[in-house]
CSV table of C-alpha atoms and ligand atoms in Angstrom, one decimal:
chain,number,residue,atom,x,y,z
I,1184,UNK,CA,80.3,137.8,122.5
I,1185,UNK,CA,78.0,136.9,119.7
I,1186,UNK,CA,76.3,140.3,119.4
I,1187,UNK,CA,79.7,142.0,118.9
I,1188,UNK,CA,80.0,143.8,122.2
I,1189,UNK,CA,83.4,142.1,122.9
I,1190,UNK,CA,84.7,143.2,119.5
I,1191,UNK,CA,84.9,141.9,115.9
I,1192,UNK,CA,87.4,139.0,116.5
I,1193,UNK,CA,85.5,137.6,119.4
I,1194,UNK,CA,82.2,137.9,117.5
I,1195,UNK,CA,83.6,136.1,114.4
I,1196,UNK,CA,85.0,133.4,116.6
I,1197,UNK,CA,81.7,132.9,118.5
I,1198,UNK,CA,79.9,132.7,115.2
I,1199,UNK,CA,82.1,129.7,114.3
I,1200,UNK,CA,81.5,128.0,117.6
I,1201,UNK,CA,77.7,128.6,117.5
I,1202,UNK,CA,77.5,127.2,114.0
I,1203,UNK,CA,79.4,124.1,115.0
I,1204,UNK,CA,77.3,123.7,118.1
I,1205,UNK,CA,74.1,123.9,116.0
I,1206,UNK,CA,75.4,121.3,113.5
I,1207,UNK,CA,76.2,118.9,116.3
I,1208,UNK,CA,73.2,119.6,118.5
I,1209,UNK,CA,75.1,121.1,121.4
I,1210,UNK,CA,72.8,122.5,124.1
I,1211,UNK,CA,75.4,124.8,125.8
I,1212,UNK,CA,78.9,126.2,125.7
I,1213,UNK,CA,81.6,125.1,128.1
I,1214,UNK,CA,84.7,127.0,129.3
I,1215,UNK,CA,88.0,125.6,128.0
I,1216,UNK,CA,91.3,125.7,129.9
I,1217,UNK,CA,93.7,124.9,127.1
I,1218,UNK,CA,93.9,125.2,123.3
I,1219,UNK,CA,96.2,123.7,120.6
I,1220,UNK,CA,95.9,125.3,117.2
I,1221,UNK,CA,96.8,123.3,114.0
I,1222,UNK,CA,97.0,124.7,110.5
I,1223,UNK,CA,100.2,126.7,111.1
I,1224,UNK,CA,102.2,125.8,108.0
I,1225,UNK,CA,102.2,128.4,105.2
I,1226,UNK,CA,102.1,125.3,103.0
I,1227,UNK,CA,98.5,124.7,104.2
I,1228,UNK,CA,97.3,128.2,105.1
I,1229,UNK,CA,98.5,130.0,102.0
I,1230,UNK,CA,98.0,133.8,101.6
I,1231,UNK,CA,94.2,133.6,102.3
I,1232,UNK,CA,94.9,132.0,105.7
I,1233,UNK,CA,97.6,134.5,106.5
I,1234,UNK,CA,95.2,137.4,105.7
I,1235,UNK,CA,92.4,135.9,107.9
I,1236,UNK,CA,94.9,135.7,110.8
I,1237,UNK,CA,96.1,139.3,110.2
I,1238,UNK,CA,92.6,140.6,110.2
I,1239,UNK,CA,91.9,139.0,113.5
I,1240,UNK,CA,95.1,140.3,115.0
I,1241,UNK,CA,94.4,143.8,113.7
I,1242,UNK,CA,90.9,143.7,115.3
I,1243,UNK,CA,92.7,143.1,118.7
I,1244,UNK,CA,92.2,139.3,119.0
I,1245,UNK,CA,93.8,137.9,122.2
I,1246,UNK,CA,93.9,134.4,123.5
I,1247,UNK,CA,91.9,133.9,126.7
I,1248,UNK,CA,93.6,130.6,127.8
I,1249,UNK,CA,96.9,128.9,127.3
I,1250,UNK,CA,97.2,128.3,123.5
I,1251,UNK,CA,100.1,126.6,121.8
I,1252,UNK,CA,100.8,125.9,118.1
I,1253,UNK,CA,101.2,122.8,116.0
I,1254,UNK,CA,104.3,122.4,113.8
I,1255,UNK,CA,105.0,125.1,111.2
I,1256,UNK,CA,106.2,124.4,107.6
I,1257,UNK,CA,109.9,124.8,108.6
I,1258,UNK,CA,112.4,125.0,111.4
I,1259,UNK,CA,112.0,128.6,112.4
I,1260,UNK,CA,115.7,129.1,112.9
I,1261,UNK,CA,117.5,126.5,110.8
I,1262,UNK,CA,115.2,126.6,107.7
I,1263,UNK,CA,118.0,127.1,105.2
I,1264,UNK,CA,119.7,123.9,106.2
I,1265,UNK,CA,116.5,122.0,105.5
I,1266,UNK,CA,116.2,123.4,102.0
I,1267,UNK,CA,113.3,125.8,102.5
I,1268,UNK,CA,113.0,128.8,100.1
I,1269,UNK,CA,113.4,132.5,101.2
I,1270,UNK,CA,109.8,133.3,100.1
I,1271,UNK,CA,108.3,130.4,102.1
I,1272,UNK,CA,110.4,131.3,105.1
I,1273,UNK,CA,109.3,135.0,105.0
I,1274,UNK,CA,105.6,134.0,104.9
I,1275,UNK,CA,106.0,131.4,107.6
I,1276,UNK,CA,107.6,134.0,109.9
I,1277,UNK,CA,104.7,136.4,109.3
I,1278,UNK,CA,102.2,133.7,110.3
I,1279,UNK,CA,104.1,133.0,113.5
I,1280,UNK,CA,104.4,136.7,114.3
I,1281,UNK,CA,100.7,137.1,113.8
I,1282,UNK,CA,99.8,134.3,116.2
I,1283,UNK,CA,102.2,135.8,118.7
I,1284,UNK,CA,100.4,139.2,118.5
I,1285,UNK,CA,97.3,137.3,119.6
I,1286,UNK,CA,99.2,136.0,122.7
I,1287,UNK,CA,99.6,132.5,121.3
I,1288,UNK,CA,102.8,130.6,122.2
I,1289,UNK,CA,104.8,129.5,119.1
I,1290,UNK,CA,105.6,126.1,120.6
I,1291,UNK,CA,105.2,124.6,117.1
I,1292,UNK,CA,104.9,121.0,118.3
I,1293,UNK,CA,102.3,118.3,118.0
I,1294,UNK,CA,103.1,117.2,121.5
I,1295,UNK,CA,101.9,120.2,123.5
I,1296,UNK,CA,101.6,118.0,126.6
I,1297,UNK,CA,105.4,117.8,126.6
I,1298,UNK,CA,105.8,121.5,126.1
I,1299,UNK,CA,104.0,123.2,129.0
I,1300,UNK,CA,100.4,122.8,127.8
I,1301,UNK,CA,99.3,119.8,129.8
I,1302,UNK,CA,95.7,119.9,130.9
I,1303,UNK,CA,94.4,117.8,133.9
I,1304,UNK,CA,92.0,114.9,133.9
I,1305,UNK,CA,88.4,116.1,133.3
I,1306,UNK,CA,89.4,119.5,131.9
I,1307,UNK,CA,87.4,120.7,128.8
I,1308,UNK,CA,89.9,121.8,126.2
I,1309,UNK,CA,89.9,122.6,122.5
I,1310,UNK,CA,92.7,120.9,120.6
I,1311,UNK,CA,93.3,120.4,116.9
I,1312,UNK,CA,95.9,117.8,115.8
I,1313,UNK,CA,94.4,114.4,115.8
I,1314,UNK,CA,97.4,112.6,117.6
I,1315,UNK,CA,97.4,115.2,120.4
I,1316,UNK,CA,93.6,115.1,120.7
I,1317,UNK,CA,93.6,111.3,121.1
I,1318,UNK,CA,96.5,111.4,123.6
I,1319,UNK,CA,94.7,114.1,125.6
I,1320,UNK,CA,91.4,112.3,125.7
I,1321,UNK,CA,92.8,108.8,126.2
I,1322,UNK,CA,96.0,109.2,128.3
I,1323,UNK,CA,95.5,112.4,130.1
I,1324,UNK,CA,91.7,112.1,130.5
I,1325,UNK,CA,91.0,115.7,129.3
I,1326,UNK,CA,88.0,116.3,127.0
I,1327,UNK,CA,88.3,117.6,123.5
I,1328,UNK,CA,86.8,117.0,120.1
I,1329,UNK,CA,89.0,116.9,117.0
I,1330,UNK,CA,88.9,120.6,116.3
I,1331,UNK,CA,90.0,122.2,113.1
I,1332,UNK,CA,92.5,125.1,113.1
I,1333,UNK,CA,89.8,127.8,112.8
I,1334,UNK,CA,87.5,126.4,115.5
I,1335,UNK,CA,90.5,125.8,117.9
I,1336,UNK,CA,91.5,129.4,117.3
I,1337,UNK,CA,87.9,130.6,117.9
I,1338,UNK,CA,88.0,128.7,121.3
I,1339,UNK,CA,91.3,130.4,122.2
I,1340,UNK,CA,89.8,133.9,121.5
I,1341,UNK,CA,86.6,133.2,123.4
I,1342,UNK,CA,87.7,130.7,126.1
I,1343,UNK,CA,84.7,128.5,125.1
I,1344,UNK,CA,83.7,125.6,123.0
I,1345,UNK,CA,80.4,123.9,122.2
I,1346,UNK,CA,79.5,121.1,124.5
I,1347,UNK,CA,79.0,118.0,122.3
I,1348,UNK,CA,80.9,114.8,121.4
I,1349,UNK,CA,83.9,114.1,123.5
I,1350,UNK,CA,82.8,116.7,126.1
I,1351,UNK,CA,79.9,114.4,127.1
I,1352,UNK,CA,80.9,111.4,129.3
I,1353,UNK,CA,78.5,109.0,127.6
I,1354,UNK,CA,80.2,109.6,124.2
I,1355,UNK,CA,83.5,108.4,125.6
I,1356,UNK,CA,82.5,104.9,126.6
I,1357,UNK,CA,84.3,101.9,125.1
I,1358,UNK,CA,82.3,100.1,122.3
I,1359,UNK,CA,84.6,97.1,121.5
I,1360,UNK,CA,87.0,95.0,123.5
I,1361,UNK,CA,90.3,94.5,121.7
I,1362,UNK,CA,92.2,91.5,123.0
I,1363,UNK,CA,95.9,91.9,122.0
I,1364,UNK,CA,97.4,88.5,121.5
I,1365,UNK,CA,100.8,89.5,120.3
I,1366,UNK,CA,104.0,90.9,121.8
I,1367,UNK,CA,104.4,94.6,121.4
I,1368,UNK,CA,107.9,96.0,121.6
I,1369,UNK,CA,109.1,98.7,119.2
I,1370,UNK,CA,107.4,102.0,118.9
I,1371,UNK,CA,106.5,101.0,115.4
I,1372,UNK,CA,104.6,98.0,116.8
I,1373,UNK,CA,102.2,100.4,118.5
I,1374,UNK,CA,101.8,102.2,115.2
I,1375,UNK,CA,101.0,98.9,113.5
I,1376,UNK,CA,98.5,98.1,116.3
I,1377,UNK,CA,96.8,101.4,115.8
I,1378,UNK,CA,96.7,100.7,112.0
I,1379,UNK,CA,95.2,97.2,112.5
I,1380,UNK,CA,92.7,98.3,115.1
I,1381,UNK,CA,91.7,101.4,113.1
I,1382,UNK,CA,91.1,99.4,110.0
I,1383,UNK,CA,89.0,96.8,111.9
I,1384,UNK,CA,87.0,99.2,114.1
I,1385,UNK,CA,87.0,102.5,112.0
I,1386,UNK,CA,85.7,105.1,114.5
I,1387,UNK,CA,84.4,102.7,117.2
I,1388,UNK,CA,86.0,103.3,120.6
I,1389,UNK,CA,88.2,100.4,121.7
I,1390,UNK,CA,89.3,99.2,125.1
I,1391,UNK,CA,92.5,97.2,124.8
I,1392,UNK,CA,93.4,94.3,127.0
I,1393,UNK,CA,96.9,92.7,127.5
I,1394,UNK,CA,98.9,95.8,126.9
I,1395,UNK,CA,101.3,96.0,129.9
I,1396,UNK,CA,103.3,99.1,131.0
I,1397,UNK,CA,103.5,101.0,127.7
I,1398,UNK,CA,105.9,103.9,127.6
I,1399,UNK,CA,104.9,107.4,126.8
I,1400,UNK,CA,106.5,107.1,123.4
I,1401,UNK,CA,104.5,103.9,122.6
I,1402,UNK,CA,101.3,105.6,123.7
I,1403,UNK,CA,102.1,108.6,121.6
I,1404,UNK,CA,102.6,106.4,118.6
I,1405,UNK,CA,99.3,104.5,119.2
I,1406,UNK,CA,97.4,107.7,119.6
I,1407,UNK,CA,98.7,109.0,116.3
I,1408,UNK,CA,98.1,105.8,114.4
I,1409,UNK,CA,94.7,104.9,115.6
I,1410,UNK,CA,93.4,108.4,114.9
I,1411,UNK,CA,94.9,108.4,111.4
I,1412,UNK,CA,93.7,104.9,110.3
I,1413,UNK,CA,90.5,104.6,112.3
I,1414,UNK,CA,89.2,108.0,113.3
I,1415,UNK,CA,88.4,107.4,117.0
I,1416,UNK,CA,89.5,110.4,119.1
I,1417,UNK,CA,89.7,108.2,122.3
I,1418,UNK,CA,90.7,104.7,123.4
I,1419,UNK,CA,91.0,102.9,126.7
I,1420,UNK,CA,93.6,100.4,127.9
I,1421,UNK,CA,92.8,98.2,130.9
I,1422,UNK,CA,94.9,99.2,133.9
I,1423,UNK,CA,96.6,102.0,132.0
I,1424,UNK,CA,94.3,104.8,130.9
I,1425,UNK,CA,92.5,107.0,133.5
I,1426,UNK,CA,88.9,107.2,132.1
I,1427,UNK,CA,86.1,105.2,133.6
I,1428,UNK,CA,84.3,103.1,131.1
I,1429,UNK,CA,81.9,100.2,131.0
I,1430,UNK,CA,83.2,97.0,129.3
I,1431,UNK,CA,81.4,96.2,126.0
I,1432,UNK,CA,80.5,92.7,125.0
I,1433,UNK,CA,81.6,93.0,121.3
I,1434,UNK,CA,85.1,91.6,121.1
I,1435,UNK,CA,87.9,91.5,118.5
I,1436,UNK,CA,91.4,90.0,118.6
I,1437,UNK,CA,94.6,91.5,117.3
I,1438,UNK,CA,97.2,88.8,116.8
I,1439,UNK,CA,100.7,88.5,115.3
I,1440,UNK,CA,99.3,88.0,111.8
I,1441,UNK,CA,97.3,91.3,112.1
I,1442,UNK,CA,100.4,93.1,113.0
I,1443,UNK,CA,102.4,91.5,110.2
I,1444,UNK,CA,99.6,92.5,107.7
I,1445,UNK,CA,99.8,96.1,109.0
I,1446,UNK,CA,103.6,96.1,108.4
I,1447,UNK,CA,103.1,94.7,104.9
I,1448,UNK,CA,100.6,97.3,104.0
I,1449,UNK,CA,102.7,100.1,105.4
I,1450,UNK,CA,105.8,99.0,103.7
I,1451,UNK,CA,106.3,99.6,99.9
I,1452,UNK,CA,108.7,97.5,97.9
I,1453,UNK,CA,111.4,100.0,97.2
I,1454,UNK,CA,114.3,99.6,99.6
I,1455,UNK,CA,116.5,102.4,98.4
I,1456,UNK,CA,115.8,104.9,101.1
I,1457,UNK,CA,116.7,108.6,100.4
I,1458,UNK,CA,115.0,110.3,103.3
I,1459,UNK,CA,114.7,109.2,107.0
I,1460,UNK,CA,112.4,111.1,109.3
I,1461,UNK,CA,111.7,110.3,113.0
I,1462,UNK,CA,109.5,112.1,115.4
I,1463,UNK,CA,105.9,111.7,114.2
I,1464,UNK,CA,104.6,112.7,116.7
I,1465,UNK,CA,107.6,114.8,117.8
I,1466,UNK,CA,110.4,113.0,119.5
I,1467,UNK,CA,110.8,113.0,123.2
I,1468,UNK,CA,114.2,113.5,124.9
I,1469,UNK,CA,114.3,109.7,125.5
I,1470,UNK,CA,113.9,109.0,121.8
I,1471,UNK,CA,116.6,111.5,120.9
I,1472,UNK,CA,118.9,109.9,123.5
I,1473,UNK,CA,118.4,106.5,121.8
I,1474,UNK,CA,118.9,107.9,118.3
I,1475,UNK,CA,122.2,109.5,119.5
I,1476,UNK,CA,123.3,106.2,121.0
I,1477,UNK,CA,122.7,104.5,117.6
I,1478,UNK,CA,124.4,107.3,115.6
I,1479,UNK,CA,127.6,107.4,117.7
I,1480,UNK,CA,130.7,107.3,115.5
I,1481,UNK,CA,128.6,106.8,112.4
I,1482,UNK,CA,128.1,109.0,109.3
I,1483,UNK,CA,124.7,109.2,107.6
I,1484,UNK,CA,124.6,109.2,103.8
I,1485,UNK,CA,120.9,110.1,103.4
I,1486,UNK,CA,118.9,113.2,104.5
I,1487,UNK,CA,117.9,112.4,108.1
I,1488,UNK,CA,115.5,114.6,110.0
I,1489,UNK,CA,114.8,114.3,113.7
I,1490,UNK,CA,111.5,116.2,114.2
I,1491,UNK,CA,111.0,117.6,117.7
I,1492,UNK,CA,110.0,120.6,119.8
I,1493,UNK,CA,112.7,123.3,120.0
I,1494,UNK,CA,112.8,123.0,123.8
I,1495,UNK,CA,113.4,119.3,123.6
I,1496,UNK,CA,116.2,119.9,121.2
I,1497,UNK,CA,117.7,122.4,123.7
I,1498,UNK,CA,117.7,119.7,126.4
I,1499,UNK,CA,119.3,117.3,123.9
I,1500,UNK,CA,122.0,120.0,123.4
I,1501,UNK,CA,122.6,120.2,127.2
I,1502,UNK,CA,122.9,116.5,127.5
I,1503,UNK,CA,125.4,116.2,124.6
I,1504,UNK,CA,123.0,114.1,122.4
I,1505,UNK,CA,122.7,116.9,119.9
I,1506,UNK,CA,126.4,117.0,119.2
I,1507,UNK,CA,126.5,113.3,118.5
I,1508,UNK,CA,123.6,113.6,116.1
I,1509,UNK,CA,124.9,116.6,114.3
I,1510,UNK,CA,128.4,115.1,114.0
I,1511,UNK,CA,126.8,112.2,112.1
I,1512,UNK,CA,125.3,114.5,109.6
I,1513,UNK,CA,121.7,114.0,110.8
I,1514,UNK,CA,119.6,117.2,111.3
I,1515,UNK,CA,117.2,118.4,113.8
I,1516,UNK,CA,113.9,119.7,112.3
I,1517,UNK,CA,112.5,121.7,115.1
I,1518,UNK,CA,109.1,123.4,114.9
I,1519,UNK,CA,108.1,121.4,111.9
I,1520,UNK,CA,107.7,117.8,110.5
I,1521,UNK,CA,108.0,115.7,107.5
I,1522,UNK,CA,104.2,116.1,106.7
I,1523,UNK,CA,103.8,119.9,106.9
I,1524,UNK,CA,107.2,121.0,105.4
I,1525,UNK,CA,107.1,121.5,101.6
I,1526,UNK,CA,108.9,118.3,100.6
I,1527,UNK,CA,107.0,117.1,97.6
I,1528,UNK,CA,109.3,116.0,94.8
I,1529,UNK,CA,112.5,116.2,96.9
I,1530,UNK,CA,112.6,112.5,98.0
I,1531,UNK,CA,111.3,109.1,96.8
I,1532,UNK,CA,111.5,106.7,99.7
I,1533,UNK,CA,110.8,107.7,103.3
I,1534,UNK,CA,112.0,105.5,106.2
I,1535,UNK,CA,110.3,106.1,109.6
I,1536,UNK,CA,109.2,104.4,112.7
I,1537,UNK,CA,105.7,106.0,112.5
I,1538,UNK,CA,102.6,104.6,110.9
I,1539,UNK,CA,101.1,108.1,110.7
I,1540,UNK,CA,104.2,109.4,108.9
I,1541,UNK,CA,103.6,106.7,106.3
I,1542,UNK,CA,100.1,108.0,105.7
I,1543,UNK,CA,101.2,111.6,105.2
I,1544,UNK,CA,104.4,110.6,103.4
I,1545,UNK,CA,102.3,108.7,100.8
I,1546,UNK,CA,99.3,111.0,100.7
I,1547,UNK,CA,100.8,114.5,100.9
I,1548,UNK,CA,104.3,113.9,99.4
I,1549,UNK,CA,103.9,110.9,97.1
I,1550,UNK,CA,106.7,109.1,98.9
I,1551,UNK,CA,107.0,105.3,99.1
I,1552,UNK,CA,107.4,104.3,102.7
I,1553,UNK,CA,109.4,101.9,104.9
I,1554,UNK,CA,108.4,101.5,108.6
I,1555,UNK,CA,110.4,99.7,111.3
I,1556,UNK,CA,112.4,100.1,114.4
I,1557,UNK,CA,114.7,103.0,115.4
I,1558,UNK,CA,117.7,100.8,114.6
I,1559,UNK,CA,116.4,100.0,111.1
I,1560,UNK,CA,115.8,103.7,110.4
I,1561,UNK,CA,119.2,104.7,111.6
I,1562,UNK,CA,120.9,101.9,109.6
I,1563,UNK,CA,118.9,103.1,106.5
I,1564,UNK,CA,120.2,106.6,107.0
I,1565,UNK,CA,123.8,105.3,107.2
I,1566,UNK,CA,123.7,102.7,104.3
I,1567,UNK,CA,120.8,104.0,102.2
I,1568,UNK,CA,119.3,100.5,102.3
I,1569,UNK,CA,116.4,99.1,104.2
I,1570,UNK,CA,116.8,95.7,105.8
R,1438,F3S,FE1,103.2,115.7,114.4
R,1438,F3S,FE2,103.6,116.1,111.8
R,1438,F3S,FE3,103.2,113.6,112.7
R,1438,F3S,S1,102.3,117.3,113.1
R,1438,F3S,S2,101.9,113.9,114.5
R,1438,F3S,S3,104.9,115.0,113.2
R,1438,F3S,S4,102.4,114.4,110.9
């Protein structure tokens, strides 16, 4: 592959993987069974990124393993309703078409494990998108480093990745015990837990104790938040996660005060909400069911996005949840999210149930943020006030 006998696209891809392997001291390549490519939004890729992709596609690049895409910069069908410009939409459609030419599935979701790309325990995979990487390593037990968009694409086109980091069992072992001494209930509590743990441990690998029967939605939230505020691509939870690990002696505690401090730091003072966004990572059908229940017979007065995969929205339509949501004035933002859509300058105060959305809302879009339960977010969309 490296000498060019498999073509230009494969050669360029292998050059990226070899360079990464050399930087990180990998001794060999390993076959991957699944890829998730981030860096899909025209907002991030720009014309240079689009040209890079087009050159690969022209050179006959084809994915070798199941490959799905992270969210794009817009809802691929309903972009006008979300206030996206014609020019942006045209460029975004070109990017998606180019990925499709390479055999890549335009799932456009950060929860590929809910959209038909679900590896098995022990599988080597190459995923970008930090929340999905952390979910795959921790909850599924697959093995992936935090790839960037180009290296994940290179793995798709070669079916390989360099064997280092999370691909080695000894790198996945817990380094600190985290005793949770507080009740966790709302999805946002798990975001706050990820924030508090990430700040205390940075990129050390935790094993949590005293977390009982978390739901998929709670684990998805924890995966996103701990990766955002700490940097670890894996965590363990006693009696919940599937990976074997030794138990470290170093111990920290997360108590009620730590959680309250996390909430304080994630909440800005402004309570005049003008944008509500749920689904970071993308909403499951169960989350959408709950949102519909809360929105029944109500009318929203603020822009309200429910970010999810298109196929999840279709199921919500079948179940009648989508009608309730649309009748309230709230909108589905399929294929995209509040962080990758071009939203800068459109809103001032974001309300959400996601700690990760606070990070990107502040950093990328200069929003002030409010974080809380689904009920608080829905109330804010209806009244425009946070309480
Ligand atoms: Fe997904 Fe966007 Fe959040 S990609 S994890 S919804 S920042």
